[in-house]
Coordinates of C-alpha atoms in Angstrom, one line a residue:
M1 CA 119.6 121.1 83.7
R2 CA 122.3 121.0 86.2
A3 CA 122.4 123.0 89.5
K4 CA 125.2 124.1 91.8
A5 CA 126.0 121.9 94.8
G6 CA 123.5 122.0 97.5
T7 CA 120.7 123.2 95.2
A8 CA 118.3 121.7 92.7
V9 CA 116.6 123.1 89.6
P10 CA 115.4 126.7 90.7
D11 CA 112.0 126.2 89.5
G12 CA 110.3 122.7 89.9
S13 CA 107.8 123.4 87.0
A14 CA 110.7 123.4 84.6
V15 CA 111.1 119.6 85.1
R16 CA 107.5 118.6 85.8
H17 CA 105.7 115.8 84.0
S18 CA 102.0 115.4 84.0
A19 CA 100.0 114.5 87.1
L20 CA 98.6 111.3 85.4
R21 CA 102.1 110.2 84.5
S22 CA 103.4 110.7 88.1
S23 CA 100.3 108.9 89.4
L24 CA 100.6 105.9 87.2
G25 CA 104.4 105.8 87.7
L26 CA 104.0 105.7 91.5
V27 CA 101.4 102.9 91.2
A28 CA 103.6 101.0 88.9
G29 CA 106.5 101.5 91.3
K30 CA 104.5 100.3 94.2
A31 CA 103.2 97.4 92.2
A32 CA 106.7 96.3 91.5
Q33 CA 107.5 96.6 95.1
T34 CA 104.5 94.7 96.2
G35 CA 105.0 91.9 93.8
A36 CA 108.5 91.4 94.6
G37 CA 107.5 91.6 98.4
F38 CA 104.9 89.1 97.9
A39 CA 107.4 86.7 96.3
F40 CA 109.8 87.4 99.1
W41 CA 107.2 86.1 101.7
I42 CA 106.5 83.1 99.5
V43 CA 110.2 82.2 99.6
A44 CA 110.5 83.0 103.4
A45 CA 107.4 80.9 104.1
R46 CA 109.0 77.9 102.4
A47 CA 112.5 78.7 103.9
T48 CA 111.6 78.6 107.5
S49 CA 108.9 78.1 110.2
D50 CA 105.6 80.0 110.7
R51 CA 107.2 81.4 114.0
E52 CA 110.1 82.9 112.3
V53 CA 108.0 84.3 109.5
G54 CA 105.7 85.8 112.2
L55 CA 108.6 87.4 114.0
T56 CA 110.0 88.8 110.8
T57 CA 106.7 90.3 109.8
A58 CA 106.5 91.9 113.2
A59 CA 110.0 93.3 112.7
V60 CA 109.1 94.6 109.4
S61 CA 105.9 96.3 110.7
A62 CA 108.0 97.8 113.5
V63 CA 110.5 99.3 110.9
M64 CA 107.6 100.7 109.1
I65 CA 106.1 102.3 112.2
C66 CA 109.5 103.9 112.9
T67 CA 109.7 105.3 109.4
Q68 CA 106.2 106.8 109.6
L69 CA 107.1 108.4 112.8
A70 CA 110.5 109.5 111.7
V71 CA 109.5 111.1 108.6
L72 CA 107.9 114.1 110.7
G73 CA 105.9 115.1 107.8
A74 CA 108.9 116.2 105.9
G75 CA 107.8 114.7 102.6
S76 CA 104.5 116.7 102.7
A77 CA 106.4 119.7 103.8
V78 CA 108.7 119.4 100.7
I79 CA 105.6 119.2 98.5
V80 CA 104.1 122.5 100.1
A81 CA 107.5 124.2 100.1
V82 CA 108.5 123.4 96.5
G83 CA 104.8 124.2 95.4
R84 CA 105.2 127.7 96.8
G85 CA 108.5 128.1 94.8
E86 CA 111.1 127.7 97.5
P87 CA 114.5 126.5 96.3
P88 CA 114.2 122.7 96.3
G89 CA 117.9 122.1 97.1
R90 CA 117.7 123.8 100.4
V91 CA 114.4 122.2 101.5
L92 CA 115.7 118.8 100.6
D93 CA 119.0 119.3 102.6
A94 CA 117.0 120.1 105.8
A95 CA 114.4 117.3 105.3
F96 CA 117.0 114.6 104.6
A97 CA 119.1 115.6 107.7
I98 CA 116.0 115.8 109.9
V99 CA 114.6 112.4 108.9
G100 CA 118.0 110.7 109.0
V101 CA 118.5 111.7 112.6
A102 CA 115.0 110.9 113.6
G103 CA 115.0 107.5 111.9
T104 CA 118.1 106.6 113.9
G105 CA 116.9 107.7 117.2
L106 CA 113.4 105.9 116.8
A107 CA 114.9 102.7 115.6
L108 CA 117.3 102.6 118.6
G109 CA 114.6 103.4 121.1
Y110 CA 112.3 100.8 119.7
L111 CA 115.1 98.1 119.9
V112 CA 115.9 99.1 123.5
L113 CA 112.2 99.1 124.5
Q114 CA 111.5 95.9 122.9
S115 CA 114.3 94.1 124.6
A116 CA 113.1 95.5 128.1
V117 CA 109.3 94.9 127.6
M118 CA 109.1 91.9 125.4
P119 CA 112.2 89.8 126.0
D120 CA 110.5 86.6 125.1
T121 CA 109.9 87.6 121.5
A122 CA 112.8 90.2 121.1
T123 CA 115.7 89.3 118.6
T124 CA 118.8 90.6 120.2
S125 CA 121.5 89.5 117.6
V126 CA 123.9 92.0 116.3
L127 CA 122.8 91.4 112.7
F128 CA 119.2 92.0 113.6
W129 CA 120.0 95.3 115.4
L130 CA 122.2 96.4 112.6
T131 CA 119.6 95.6 109.7
F132 CA 116.8 97.1 111.8
L133 CA 118.6 100.4 112.1
V134 CA 119.6 100.5 108.4
A135 CA 116.0 99.6 107.3
A136 CA 114.5 102.3 109.5
V137 CA 116.9 105.1 108.2
T138 CA 116.8 104.0 104.5
G139 CA 113.1 103.5 104.7
T140 CA 112.5 107.0 106.0
L141 CA 114.7 108.5 103.5
V142 CA 112.8 106.7 100.6
I143 CA 109.5 108.1 101.9
V144 CA 110.9 111.7 101.4
L145 CA 112.4 110.9 98.2
D146 CA 109.1 109.6 96.9
Q147 CA 107.4 112.9 97.8
A148 CA 110.3 115.1 96.6
L149 CA 110.3 113.5 93.3
V150 CA 106.3 113.9 93.1
A151 CA 106.8 117.6 94.0
L152 CA 109.2 117.9 91.1
G153 CA 106.9 116.1 88.7
R154 CA 109.1 112.9 88.6
G155 CA 106.8 110.4 90.4
A156 CA 107.2 108.0 87.5
S157 CA 110.8 107.4 88.6
A158 CA 109.5 105.2 91.3
T159 CA 109.1 102.1 89.0
L160 CA 112.9 101.6 88.6
R161 CA 113.9 102.1 92.1
Y162 CA 111.2 99.8 93.7
A163 CA 111.7 97.2 91.0
L164 CA 115.5 97.0 91.7
G165 CA 115.1 97.1 95.5
G166 CA 112.4 94.4 95.6
G167 CA 114.5 92.3 93.1
V168 CA 117.6 92.5 95.3
S169 CA 115.7 91.4 98.5
L170 CA 114.0 88.5 96.7
V171 CA 117.2 87.3 95.2
A172 CA 118.8 87.3 98.8
A173 CA 115.9 85.4 100.2
A174 CA 116.1 83.0 97.5
L175 CA 119.8 82.3 98.1
V176 CA 119.1 81.8 102.0
A177 CA 116.2 79.5 101.3
W178 CA 118.5 77.5 98.9
L179 CA 121.6 77.4 101.2
A180 CA 120.0 77.0 104.6
H181 CA 116.4 75.7 105.2
G182 CA 115.2 77.0 108.6
A183 CA 116.5 80.6 108.4
S184 CA 116.1 82.6 111.4
A185 CA 114.3 86.0 111.6
D186 CA 117.4 88.1 111.8
V187 CA 118.7 86.5 108.4
L188 CA 115.3 87.0 106.7
M189 CA 115.3 90.7 108.1
A190 CA 118.7 91.3 106.6
C191 CA 117.5 90.1 103.2
W192 CA 114.5 92.4 103.4
T193 CA 116.7 95.4 104.4
L194 CA 118.8 95.0 101.3
G195 CA 115.9 95.9 99.2
T196 CA 115.1 99.2 101.1
T197 CA 118.8 100.1 101.0
V198 CA 119.1 99.6 97.2
A199 CA 115.8 101.6 96.6
C200 CA 117.3 104.4 98.7
V201 CA 120.5 104.6 96.8
V202 CA 118.8 104.3 93.4
G203 CA 116.3 107.2 94.6
A204 CA 119.4 109.4 95.5
V205 CA 120.9 108.8 92.1
Q206 CA 117.7 109.6 90.4
L207 CA 117.3 112.9 92.2
R208 CA 120.9 113.8 91.1
R209 CA 120.3 112.8 87.5
L210 CA 116.8 114.0 87.0
V211 CA 116.9 117.4 88.7
G212 CA 120.7 118.0 89.5
Y213 CA 120.3 117.8 93.3
R214 CA 123.4 117.1 95.2
P215 CA 122.7 116.4 98.9
R216 CA 124.3 118.5 101.6
P217 CA 122.2 117.6 104.7
S218 CA 121.8 120.5 107.1
L219 CA 120.4 120.7 110.6
R220 CA 120.4 124.5 110.9
P221 CA 117.5 125.6 112.8
A222 CA 116.7 128.3 110.4
R223 CA 116.1 125.7 107.8
G224 CA 114.6 122.8 110.0
R225 CA 112.0 124.8 112.0
P226 CA 110.0 126.0 109.0
L227 CA 110.0 122.5 107.5
L228 CA 108.8 121.0 110.8
A229 CA 106.2 123.7 111.2
L230 CA 104.9 122.7 107.7
G231 CA 105.4 119.0 108.3
I232 CA 104.1 118.0 111.7
P233 CA 100.3 118.4 110.9
H234 CA 100.7 116.4 107.7
Q235 CA 102.7 113.8 109.8
L236 CA 99.9 113.4 112.4
L237 CA 97.3 112.9 109.6
T238 CA 99.5 110.4 107.8
L239 CA 99.9 108.4 111.0
T240 CA 96.1 108.1 111.4
E241 CA 96.2 106.6 107.9
R242 CA 99.1 104.1 108.2
A243 CA 99.2 103.2 111.9
P244 CA 96.3 100.7 112.1
G245 CA 97.7 98.6 109.4
L246 CA 101.2 98.7 110.7
L247 CA 100.3 98.0 114.3
L248 CA 98.2 95.1 113.8
P249 CA 101.0 92.5 112.9
L250 CA 103.0 93.8 115.7
L251 CA 100.1 93.5 118.2
L252 CA 99.2 90.1 116.9
A253 CA 102.7 88.7 117.3
H254 CA 103.2 89.9 120.8
M255 CA 99.6 89.7 122.2
V256 CA 98.2 86.8 120.4
A257 CA 100.8 84.6 118.6
P258 CA 103.6 85.0 116.0
E259 CA 101.6 82.6 113.9
A260 CA 98.5 84.8 114.0
A261 CA 100.7 87.7 112.6
A262 CA 102.2 85.3 109.9
Y263 CA 98.6 84.5 108.7
W264 CA 97.3 88.0 108.8
Y265 CA 100.2 89.8 107.2
P266 CA 100.1 88.2 103.7
A267 CA 96.5 89.0 103.3
W268 CA 97.1 92.6 104.5
M269 CA 100.1 93.1 102.3
M270 CA 98.4 91.9 99.1
A271 CA 95.4 94.0 99.9
W272 CA 97.7 97.1 100.4
A273 CA 98.7 96.6 96.8
A274 CA 95.2 97.6 95.9
Y275 CA 95.1 100.2 98.6
S276 CA 98.2 101.8 97.4
A277 CA 96.5 103.2 94.3
P278 CA 94.2 105.7 96.3
M279 CA 97.1 106.4 98.8
L280 CA 99.5 107.4 95.9
M281 CA 96.8 109.3 93.9
G282 CA 96.1 111.2 97.1
I283 CA 99.8 112.3 97.3
V284 CA 99.6 113.5 93.7
Q285 CA 96.1 115.1 94.3
F286 CA 97.6 117.0 97.2
S287 CA 100.6 118.1 95.3
E288 CA 98.6 119.4 92.3
S289 CA 96.2 121.1 94.8
V290 CA 98.9 123.0 96.5
R291 CA 100.1 124.3 93.0
D292 CA 96.6 125.2 91.8
A293 CA 94.1 125.6 94.7
D294 CA 91.5 126.8 92.3
R295 CA 91.3 123.3 90.7
L296 CA 90.8 121.4 94.0
K297 CA 87.4 120.2 93.1
S298 CA 88.3 118.9 89.7
T299 CA 91.5 117.4 91.0
T300 CA 89.7 115.5 93.6
W301 CA 87.1 113.9 91.4
A302 CA 89.8 113.0 88.8
S303 CA 92.0 111.4 91.4
L304 CA 89.1 109.4 92.9
R305 CA 88.1 108.2 89.6
L306 CA 91.6 107.1 88.8
S307 CA 91.9 105.6 92.3
L308 CA 88.7 103.4 91.9
A309 CA 89.7 102.4 88.3
V310 CA 93.3 101.3 89.0
G311 CA 92.8 100.1 92.6
G312 CA 89.4 98.5 91.8
L313 CA 91.0 96.3 89.1
A314 CA 93.6 95.1 91.6
A315 CA 91.0 94.4 94.2
A316 CA 88.9 92.4 91.8
V317 CA 92.1 90.3 90.8
L318 CA 92.5 89.7 94.6
V319 CA 89.0 88.6 95.2
V320 CA 88.9 86.2 92.4
F321 CA 92.4 84.7 92.9
A322 CA 92.8 85.0 96.7
H323 CA 93.1 81.3 97.3
P324 CA 95.6 80.5 94.4
L325 CA 97.7 83.4 95.3
L326 CA 97.9 82.5 98.9
S327 CA 98.5 78.9 98.1
L328 CA 101.8 80.0 96.8
L329 CA 102.9 80.6 100.4
G330 CA 101.5 77.1 101.4
E331 CA 98.1 75.6 101.9
R332 CA 97.9 76.5 105.5
Y333 CA 98.2 80.3 104.4
A334 CA 95.5 79.8 101.8
E335 CA 93.1 78.0 104.2
S336 CA 93.7 80.7 107.0
S337 CA 93.9 83.8 104.9
A338 CA 91.8 83.7 101.7
G339 CA 88.7 84.9 103.2
A340 CA 90.6 87.8 105.0
L341 CA 92.0 88.8 101.8
R342 CA 88.7 89.0 100.0
W343 CA 87.3 91.1 102.7
L344 CA 90.2 93.5 102.8
A345 CA 90.2 93.8 99.0
A346 CA 86.5 94.8 99.2
G347 CA 87.7 97.8 101.4
L348 CA 89.2 99.5 98.5
V349 CA 86.3 101.6 97.8
P350 CA 85.9 103.0 101.3
Y351 CA 89.6 103.4 101.6
A352 CA 89.7 105.5 98.3
V353 CA 86.9 107.9 99.7
L354 CA 89.0 108.3 102.9
Q355 CA 92.1 109.2 100.9
A356 CA 90.4 111.6 98.9
Y357 CA 88.9 113.3 102.0
N358 CA 92.4 113.6 103.6
A359 CA 94.0 114.9 100.5
V360 CA 91.3 117.7 100.4
C361 CA 91.9 118.5 104.1
R362 CA 95.6 118.7 103.5
A363 CA 95.2 121.0 100.7
S364 CA 92.6 123.2 102.5
G365 CA 94.4 123.4 105.8
R366 CA 91.7 121.3 107.7
Y367 CA 94.3 119.3 109.7
A368 CA 92.7 119.2 113.1
E369 CA 89.5 117.9 111.7
A370 CA 91.2 115.1 109.6
I371 CA 93.4 114.1 112.4
V372 CA 90.5 113.7 114.9
V373 CA 88.5 111.7 112.3
G374 CA 91.6 109.5 111.4
T375 CA 92.6 108.9 115.0
T376 CA 88.9 107.8 115.9
L377 CA 88.7 105.6 112.9
G378 CA 92.1 104.1 113.5
I379 CA 91.4 103.2 117.1
A380 CA 88.1 101.6 116.0
L381 CA 89.8 99.5 113.3
C382 CA 92.3 98.1 115.6
V383 CA 90.0 97.4 118.5
S384 CA 87.4 95.6 116.2
A385 CA 90.0 93.6 114.4
L386 CA 91.8 92.6 117.6
S387 CA 88.5 91.6 119.3
A388 CA 87.9 89.2 116.4
A389 CA 91.5 87.7 116.5
D390 CA 90.4 84.6 118.3
R391 CA 88.1 83.6 115.5
G392 CA 90.8 83.8 112.8
A393 CA 92.0 86.2 110.1
S394 CA 88.8 86.3 108.1
A395 CA 86.8 87.5 111.1
M396 CA 89.3 90.1 111.7
A397 CA 89.2 91.3 108.1
L398 CA 85.4 91.4 108.1
A399 CA 85.4 93.5 111.3
W400 CA 88.0 95.8 109.6
L401 CA 85.7 96.2 106.5
V402 CA 82.6 97.0 108.5
V403 CA 84.3 99.7 110.6
L404 CA 86.1 101.2 107.5
S405 CA 82.8 101.4 105.5
I406 CA 81.0 103.1 108.3
G407 CA 83.9 105.6 108.6
A408 CA 84.1 106.3 104.8
A409 CA 80.4 106.9 104.6
A410 CA 80.7 109.6 107.2
V411 CA 83.7 111.3 105.7
G412 CA 82.3 110.9 102.2
L413 CA 79.4 113.2 103.2
R414 CA 81.8 115.6 104.7
L415 CA 83.9 115.6 101.5
L416 CA 80.8 116.6 99.5
A417 CA 80.1 119.5 101.9
V418 CA 83.7 120.8 101.8
L419 CA 83.9 120.6 98.0
R420 CA 80.6 122.4 97.6
H421 CA 82.1 125.3 99.5
T422 CA 85.2 125.5 97.5
R423 CA 85.8 128.1 94.8
K424 CA 84.5 127.3 91.3
D425 CA 87.3 125.6 89.2
I426 CA 89.1 127.9 86.7
R427 CA 88.8 126.3 83.3

């Protein structure tokens, strides 16, 4: 079904696929992205020094922080607005305009701040600044694209865009490694940015082909204000989920040593592959709960079971094959990070509980509660991991796991209490 310019299909339910298909499609897409990302870092580790790899991981983490800040909850707001029956085209036009401007501003702000505050580790080349800006803007747009397609029941489309984006960045890195051993951080960053750009372009094409949406970004206050009012609470909650993992490589690179970030990041990136399952199931759980609040309880338990099944399988593989997988980057990475990867993979269960709790808080409007809990837990995670940094990546990961488990036990009890007071499911 095609729509007129500036609009999408008038009723998102007309193009919705099953929640299970959306969930598994998102997981498959993230798996493709993570697999290509891991291969990218294998190539990068063999193409240059640990210092340049560490600086690149810090830059990537900084981009991801900018994207998480710049999205301003627009993706979640799209889910809510479309779930309530608002015209998707008008909602998306406002969302893309807002996050595009915000991504550009935050990326420029970070680059200027880094040059002023951390000149010794800042990369000031024109190539780095350009690729950082492009990565921040396209990365932010991809986040909104993901959630928009989930809201429209097309989460499974993620597989193609992430596979293509990851493949392009990997090929670019391989060419750099082949042509110029000892590549600098700005060149590696450019290779990584190619992947996010391709994923963004493919996502825009998919949105056009699947639901007939033709973008006409609009910054009209009448459209933007309601979106921000819906999105900001979700944004603050999302930041409590993502910020600890994104901040640590950046803090390690600038407060400890770039090499410390280089050894921590591969373990965290691989563990995140398992963590992505509950995170993505949480998005679908939230979307389905918005559409049918009476099924909050059954949707929550179904999503949690699927999170543990899919994520648990990935975590088990990481625990068993931690050393061989990290050896692909080099023996020094395996010796430094295998223990960390095992501890982080064990955190899948508490992380799944935390995501289920956050999704229920989103759907039931308990934003303030979840934000306070998430902020407290995030600070505790960062402080505990940094306090163990002088003992290596494994000690950091163990500290992370202990704090995460304690937090998950507390929110798990709260989750049970909240679900007990919800309305009975409509069968």
